[in-house]
Amino acid sequence: PPAVPQLQSGMTLNDGMTPPYRIEAGHPGGVSASTTGSGSPGASAAVTPQSGAGITMIGDSVSLDAEPYLKEWLPGIVVDGVVGRQMVQAPQAISQLKQEGLLGNRVIIELGTNGPFTEQNLVSILKSLGNVRQIILVNTRVPLSWEGTVNATLASVAASYPHTTLVNWYAASAGKNAWFYSDGVHLNPTGAQAYARLLINALQGGTPAALKVPAAVH
């Protein structure tokens, strides 16, 4: 069989067979996103907390990076992030959240870091959410071959599916190497704060193309 390529920090990428592409092996920086220079999430940025009740985020380890800030700034939000999760595993997560009464009427989906999926996959997943009020899809920055495919699929579905907004993390993070650990995927505390702010902006109805990180985050 072909050799398995190596990613930074010891992460591995398989040959594209099922399950495809999984790259995540935890946080390569070895530091929890909940730690900042002053020891608490969001200490360097002024954000007025608002209720996160009724908001559910389904994602992979990038969601886990942002989780401390989302929970501080949106108390009551449910963040269901699993290292290595792929879009094709979202139906199982949605079913479990429904059973536990934790699927809100505003849903953020952050998946695509670990491999591509089809528009049909994604539309089926969105339909399974039921009659939700708001859906936010977050695109990806991952320096691997499927990045463009994932982002194009997300953009296409977001443009046509009702009540759905695309948060363009790929564009917002362009040139922001200081927001990432060495793998270029996982977020350090500064990047995690920026990520959480973009999501909050989108939840408040910010225009995706104009989303900007407030000046407090550099």
mmCIF file of C-alpha atoms in Angstrom:
data_model
loop_
_atom_site.group_PDB
_atom_site.id
_atom_site.type_symbol
_atom_site.label_atom_id
_atom_site.label_comp_id
_atom_site.label_asym_id
_atom_site.label_seq_id
_atom_site.Cartn_x
_atom_site.Cartn_y
_atom_site.Cartn_z
ATOM 1 C CA PRO A 1 0.000 0.000 0.000
ATOM 2 C CA PRO A 2 1.104 3.624 -0.484
ATOM 3 C CA ALA A 3 2.968 5.306 2.326
ATOM 4 C CA VAL A 4 0.833 7.362 4.659
ATOM 5 C CA PRO A 5 1.776 11.053 4.430
ATOM 6 C CA GLN A 6 2.722 12.728 7.670
ATOM 7 C CA LEU A 7 1.252 15.988 8.894
ATOM 8 C CA GLN A 8 2.859 18.281 11.416
ATOM 9 C CA SER A 9 2.858 17.416 15.098
ATOM 10 C CA GLY A 10 2.654 13.714 14.374
ATOM 11 C CA MET A 11 -0.807 13.736 12.782
ATOM 12 C CA THR A 12 -1.368 11.309 9.937
ATOM 13 C CA LEU A 13 -3.433 11.341 6.774
ATOM 14 C CA ASN A 14 -4.698 8.129 5.238
ATOM 15 C CA ASP A 15 -4.921 7.209 1.572
ATOM 16 C CA GLY A 16 -8.423 8.589 1.030
ATOM 17 C CA MET A 17 -10.336 5.392 1.674
ATOM 18 C CA THR A 18 -13.176 5.111 4.186
ATOM 19 C CA PRO A 19 -13.140 6.853 6.584
ATOM 20 C CA PRO A 20 -11.505 9.522 4.433
ATOM 21 C CA TYR A 21 -8.790 11.959 5.245
ATOM 22 C CA ARG A 22 -9.037 12.154 9.037
ATOM 23 C CA ILE A 23 -6.237 14.416 10.209
ATOM 24 C CA GLU A 24 -7.016 15.459 13.728
ATOM 25 C CA ALA A 25 -5.126 14.042 16.664
ATOM 26 C CA GLY A 26 -5.852 16.648 19.303
ATOM 27 C CA HIS A 27 -4.450 20.110 19.776
ATOM 28 C CA PRO A 28 -0.893 20.222 18.435
ATOM 29 C CA GLY A 29 0.036 23.189 20.552
ATOM 30 C CA GLY A 30 -0.450 21.166 23.700
ATOM 31 C CA VAL A 31 -2.255 24.139 25.262
ATOM 32 C CA SER A 32 -5.963 24.342 25.928
ATOM 33 C CA ALA A 33 -7.760 27.111 24.077
ATOM 34 C CA SER A 34 -9.168 28.133 27.446
ATOM 35 C CA THR A 35 -5.826 29.579 28.489
ATOM 36 C CA THR A 36 -4.856 33.131 27.650
ATOM 37 C CA GLY A 37 -2.072 35.313 28.913
ATOM 38 C CA SER A 38 -4.187 36.357 31.879
ATOM 39 C CA GLY A 39 -5.525 32.894 32.542
ATOM 40 C CA SER A 40 -9.161 33.246 31.473
ATOM 41 C CA PRO A 41 -10.964 33.067 28.141
ATOM 42 C CA GLY A 42 -11.610 36.394 26.499
ATOM 43 C CA ALA A 43 -9.687 38.407 29.050
ATOM 44 C CA SER A 44 -8.013 40.470 26.333
ATOM 45 C CA ALA A 45 -11.232 41.376 24.503
ATOM 46 C CA ALA A 46 -14.373 43.105 25.651
ATOM 47 C CA VAL A 47 -17.434 41.114 24.626
ATOM 48 C CA THR A 48 -20.802 41.568 26.281
ATOM 49 C CA PRO A 49 -22.188 38.108 27.053
ATOM 50 C CA GLN A 50 -25.641 37.315 25.717
ATOM 51 C CA SER A 51 -27.778 34.238 26.103
ATOM 52 C CA GLY A 52 -26.759 31.246 24.042
ATOM 53 C CA ALA A 53 -29.892 29.312 24.943
ATOM 54 C CA GLY A 54 -31.304 27.549 21.892
ATOM 55 C CA ILE A 55 -27.999 27.615 19.990
ATOM 56 C CA THR A 56 -26.254 24.334 19.156
ATOM 57 C CA MET A 57 -22.874 23.935 17.471
ATOM 58 C CA ILE A 58 -21.876 20.654 15.830
ATOM 59 C CA GLY A 59 -18.240 20.382 14.861
ATOM 60 C CA ASP A 60 -14.800 18.852 15.111
ATOM 61 C CA SER A 61 -11.790 19.912 17.182
ATOM 62 C CA VAL A 62 -11.841 23.445 15.741
ATOM 63 C CA SER A 63 -15.139 23.846 17.596
ATOM 64 C CA LEU A 64 -13.414 22.629 20.739
ATOM 65 C CA ASP A 65 -10.772 25.327 20.305
ATOM 66 C CA ALA A 66 -13.460 28.023 20.273
ATOM 67 C CA GLU A 67 -15.694 26.397 22.908
ATOM 68 C CA PRO A 68 -14.373 28.252 25.993
ATOM 69 C CA TYR A 69 -15.055 31.637 24.406
ATOM 70 C CA LEU A 70 -18.420 30.662 23.000
ATOM 71 C CA LYS A 71 -19.522 29.411 26.401
ATOM 72 C CA GLU A 72 -18.287 32.563 28.100
ATOM 73 C CA TRP A 73 -19.835 34.949 25.607
ATOM 74 C CA LEU A 74 -22.952 32.871 24.813
ATOM 75 C CA PRO A 75 -23.800 31.166 28.113
ATOM 76 C CA GLY A 76 -26.206 28.312 27.512
ATOM 77 C CA ILE A 77 -24.860 27.388 24.065
ATOM 78 C CA VAL A 78 -24.401 23.651 23.405
ATOM 79 C CA VAL A 79 -21.090 22.845 21.713
ATOM 80 C CA ASP A 80 -20.899 19.269 20.447
ATOM 81 C CA GLY A 81 -17.367 18.972 19.111
ATOM 82 C CA VAL A 82 -15.543 15.704 18.521
ATOM 83 C CA VAL A 83 -11.931 15.338 17.408
ATOM 84 C CA GLY A 84 -11.785 13.839 13.922
ATOM 85 C CA ARG A 85 -15.512 14.157 13.184
ATOM 86 C CA GLN A 86 -16.518 14.313 9.535
ATOM 87 C CA MET A 87 -19.671 15.604 7.889
ATOM 88 C CA VAL A 88 -20.903 12.076 7.204
ATOM 89 C CA GLN A 89 -21.001 11.546 10.978
ATOM 90 C CA ALA A 90 -23.244 14.560 11.583
ATOM 91 C CA PRO A 91 -26.535 12.620 11.328
ATOM 92 C CA GLN A 92 -25.556 10.504 14.314
ATOM 93 C CA ALA A 93 -24.686 13.615 16.298
ATOM 94 C CA ILE A 94 -27.974 15.293 15.370
ATOM 95 C CA SER A 95 -29.968 12.220 16.348
ATOM 96 C CA GLN A 96 -28.226 12.062 19.724
ATOM 97 C CA LEU A 97 -28.762 15.777 20.382
ATOM 98 C CA LYS A 98 -32.458 15.404 19.570
ATOM 99 C CA GLN A 99 -32.774 12.462 21.958
ATOM 100 C CA GLU A 100 -31.127 14.486 24.714
ATOM 101 C CA GLY A 101 -33.221 17.582 24.033
ATOM 102 C CA LEU A 102 -30.111 19.593 23.184
ATOM 103 C CA LEU A 103 -30.727 20.490 19.542
ATOM 104 C CA GLY A 104 -31.622 24.157 19.475
ATOM 105 C CA ASN A 105 -33.481 26.130 16.831
ATOM 106 C CA ARG A 106 -30.280 27.912 15.797
ATOM 107 C CA VAL A 107 -27.610 25.501 14.587
ATOM 108 C CA ILE A 108 -23.961 26.070 13.690
ATOM 109 C CA ILE A 109 -22.232 23.352 11.659
ATOM 110 C CA GLU A 110 -18.439 23.425 11.541
ATOM 111 C CA LEU A 111 -17.285 20.323 9.665
ATOM 112 C CA GLY A 112 -14.968 19.739 6.726
ATOM 113 C CA THR A 113 -11.575 19.862 8.408
ATOM 114 C CA ASN A 114 -11.214 16.099 8.079
ATOM 115 C CA GLY A 115 -12.437 15.461 4.557
ATOM 116 C CA PRO A 116 -14.909 16.358 1.799
ATOM 117 C CA PHE A 117 -18.582 15.572 1.354
ATOM 118 C CA THR A 118 -21.190 16.060 -1.338
ATOM 119 C CA GLU A 119 -23.920 18.664 -1.613
ATOM 120 C CA GLN A 120 -26.412 15.821 -1.291
ATOM 121 C CA ASN A 121 -24.794 14.766 1.998
ATOM 122 C CA LEU A 122 -25.051 18.278 3.371
ATOM 123 C CA VAL A 123 -28.594 18.995 2.201
ATOM 124 C CA SER A 124 -29.770 15.732 3.739
ATOM 125 C CA ILE A 125 -28.147 16.726 7.034
ATOM 126 C CA LEU A 126 -29.757 20.165 6.983
ATOM 127 C CA LYS A 127 -33.164 18.644 6.273
ATOM 128 C CA SER A 128 -32.717 16.364 9.285
ATOM 129 C CA LEU A 129 -32.474 19.434 11.536
ATOM 130 C CA GLY A 130 -36.168 20.041 10.998
ATOM 131 C CA ASN A 131 -37.829 23.425 11.247
ATOM 132 C CA VAL A 132 -34.961 25.416 12.746
ATOM 133 C CA ARG A 133 -34.850 29.206 12.789
ATOM 134 C CA GLN A 134 -31.244 29.719 11.664
ATOM 135 C CA ILE A 135 -28.437 27.587 10.212
ATOM 136 C CA ILE A 136 -24.835 28.768 10.085
ATOM 137 C CA LEU A 137 -22.265 26.875 8.031
ATOM 138 C CA VAL A 138 -18.609 27.629 8.727
ATOM 139 C CA ASN A 139 -16.055 26.963 6.031
ATOM 140 C CA THR A 140 -12.561 25.681 6.665
ATOM 141 C CA ARG A 141 -8.903 26.521 6.524
ATOM 142 C CA VAL A 142 -6.962 23.298 6.209
ATOM 143 C CA PRO A 143 -3.782 23.176 4.081
ATOM 144 C CA LEU A 144 -4.769 19.936 2.373
ATOM 145 C CA SER A 145 -6.237 18.923 -0.965
ATOM 146 C CA TRP A 146 -9.927 18.941 0.005
ATOM 147 C CA GLU A 147 -10.027 22.499 1.359
ATOM 148 C CA GLY A 148 -11.315 24.026 -1.893
ATOM 149 C CA THR A 149 -13.880 21.275 -2.460
ATOM 150 C CA VAL A 150 -15.250 21.591 1.063
ATOM 151 C CA ASN A 151 -15.512 25.366 0.871
ATOM 152 C CA ALA A 152 -17.160 25.321 -2.555
ATOM 153 C CA THR A 153 -19.738 22.785 -1.372
ATOM 154 C CA LEU A 154 -20.545 24.802 1.729
ATOM 155 C CA ALA A 155 -20.896 28.009 -0.285
ATOM 156 C CA SER A 156 -23.193 26.402 -2.838
ATOM 157 C CA VAL A 157 -25.533 24.916 -0.244
ATOM 158 C CA ALA A 158 -25.551 28.041 1.915
ATOM 159 C CA ALA A 159 -26.587 30.119 -1.088
ATOM 160 C CA SER A 160 -29.632 27.981 -1.810
ATOM 161 C CA TYR A 161 -30.824 26.484 1.480
ATOM 162 C CA PRO A 162 -33.401 28.482 3.493
ATOM 163 C CA HIS A 163 -32.352 30.390 6.610
ATOM 164 C CA THR A 164 -28.707 29.481 6.025
ATOM 165 C CA THR A 165 -25.648 31.720 6.345
ATOM 166 C CA LEU A 166 -22.034 30.986 5.430
ATOM 167 C CA VAL A 167 -19.324 32.232 7.776
ATOM 168 C CA ASN A 168 -16.201 32.630 5.662
ATOM 169 C CA TRP A 169 -13.502 31.606 8.119
ATOM 170 C CA TYR A 170 -11.180 30.903 5.197
ATOM 171 C CA ALA A 171 -11.270 34.555 4.130
ATOM 172 C CA ALA A 172 -11.304 35.995 7.642
ATOM 173 C CA SER A 173 -8.206 34.041 8.632
ATOM 174 C CA ALA A 174 -6.182 34.748 5.483
ATOM 175 C CA GLY A 175 -2.677 35.843 6.428
ATOM 176 C CA LYS A 176 -3.377 35.338 10.132
ATOM 177 C CA ASN A 177 -0.726 32.733 10.818
ATOM 178 C CA ALA A 178 -0.471 33.978 14.394
ATOM 179 C CA TRP A 179 -3.989 32.645 15.059
ATOM 180 C CA PHE A 180 -2.983 29.020 14.409
ATOM 181 C CA TYR A 181 -0.797 26.358 15.853
ATOM 182 C CA SER A 182 1.923 25.001 13.577
ATOM 183 C CA ASP A 183 -0.435 22.716 11.630
ATOM 184 C CA GLY A 184 -2.289 25.729 10.215
ATOM 185 C CA VAL A 185 -5.640 24.261 11.284
ATOM 186 C CA HIS A 186 -6.088 24.300 15.053
ATOM 187 C CA LEU A 187 -6.588 27.603 16.819
ATOM 188 C CA ASN A 188 -4.515 29.101 19.575
ATOM 189 C CA PRO A 189 -6.325 31.324 22.104
ATOM 190 C CA THR A 190 -6.056 34.429 19.899
ATOM 191 C CA GLY A 191 -7.434 32.590 16.879
ATOM 192 C CA ALA A 192 -10.134 30.932 18.938
ATOM 193 C CA GLN A 193 -11.347 34.325 20.149
ATOM 194 C CA ALA A 194 -11.447 35.622 16.571
ATOM 195 C CA TYR A 195 -13.381 32.543 15.492
ATOM 196 C CA ALA A 196 -15.924 32.900 18.288
ATOM 197 C CA ARG A 197 -16.446 36.573 17.444
ATOM 198 C CA LEU A 198 -17.212 35.741 13.808
ATOM 199 C CA LEU A 199 -19.837 33.245 14.896
ATOM 200 C CA ILE A 200 -21.428 35.730 17.283
ATOM 201 C CA ASN A 201 -21.525 38.322 14.497
ATOM 202 C CA ALA A 202 -23.271 35.841 12.208
ATOM 203 C CA LEU A 203 -25.773 34.870 14.894
ATOM 204 C CA GLN A 204 -26.613 38.547 15.243
ATOM 205 C CA GLY A 205 -27.234 38.819 11.518
ATOM 206 C CA GLY A 206 -23.901 40.224 10.359
ATOM 207 C CA THR A 207 -23.347 40.128 6.599
ATOM 208 C CA PRO A 208 -20.971 37.214 5.928
ATOM 209 C CA ALA A 209 -18.986 39.027 3.242
ATOM 210 C CA ALA A 210 -18.372 41.918 5.608
ATOM 211 C CA LEU A 211 -17.604 40.034 8.799
ATOM 212 C CA LYS A 212 -14.569 41.522 10.491
ATOM 213 C CA VAL A 213 -12.823 40.657 13.706
ATOM 214 C CA PRO A 214 -13.053 43.569 16.171
ATOM 215 C CA ALA A 215 -9.877 45.515 16.755
ATOM 216 C CA ALA A 216 -9.391 43.935 20.175
ATOM 217 C CA VAL A 217 -8.165 40.743 18.481
ATOM 218 C CA HIS A 218 -4.907 41.044 16.542
#
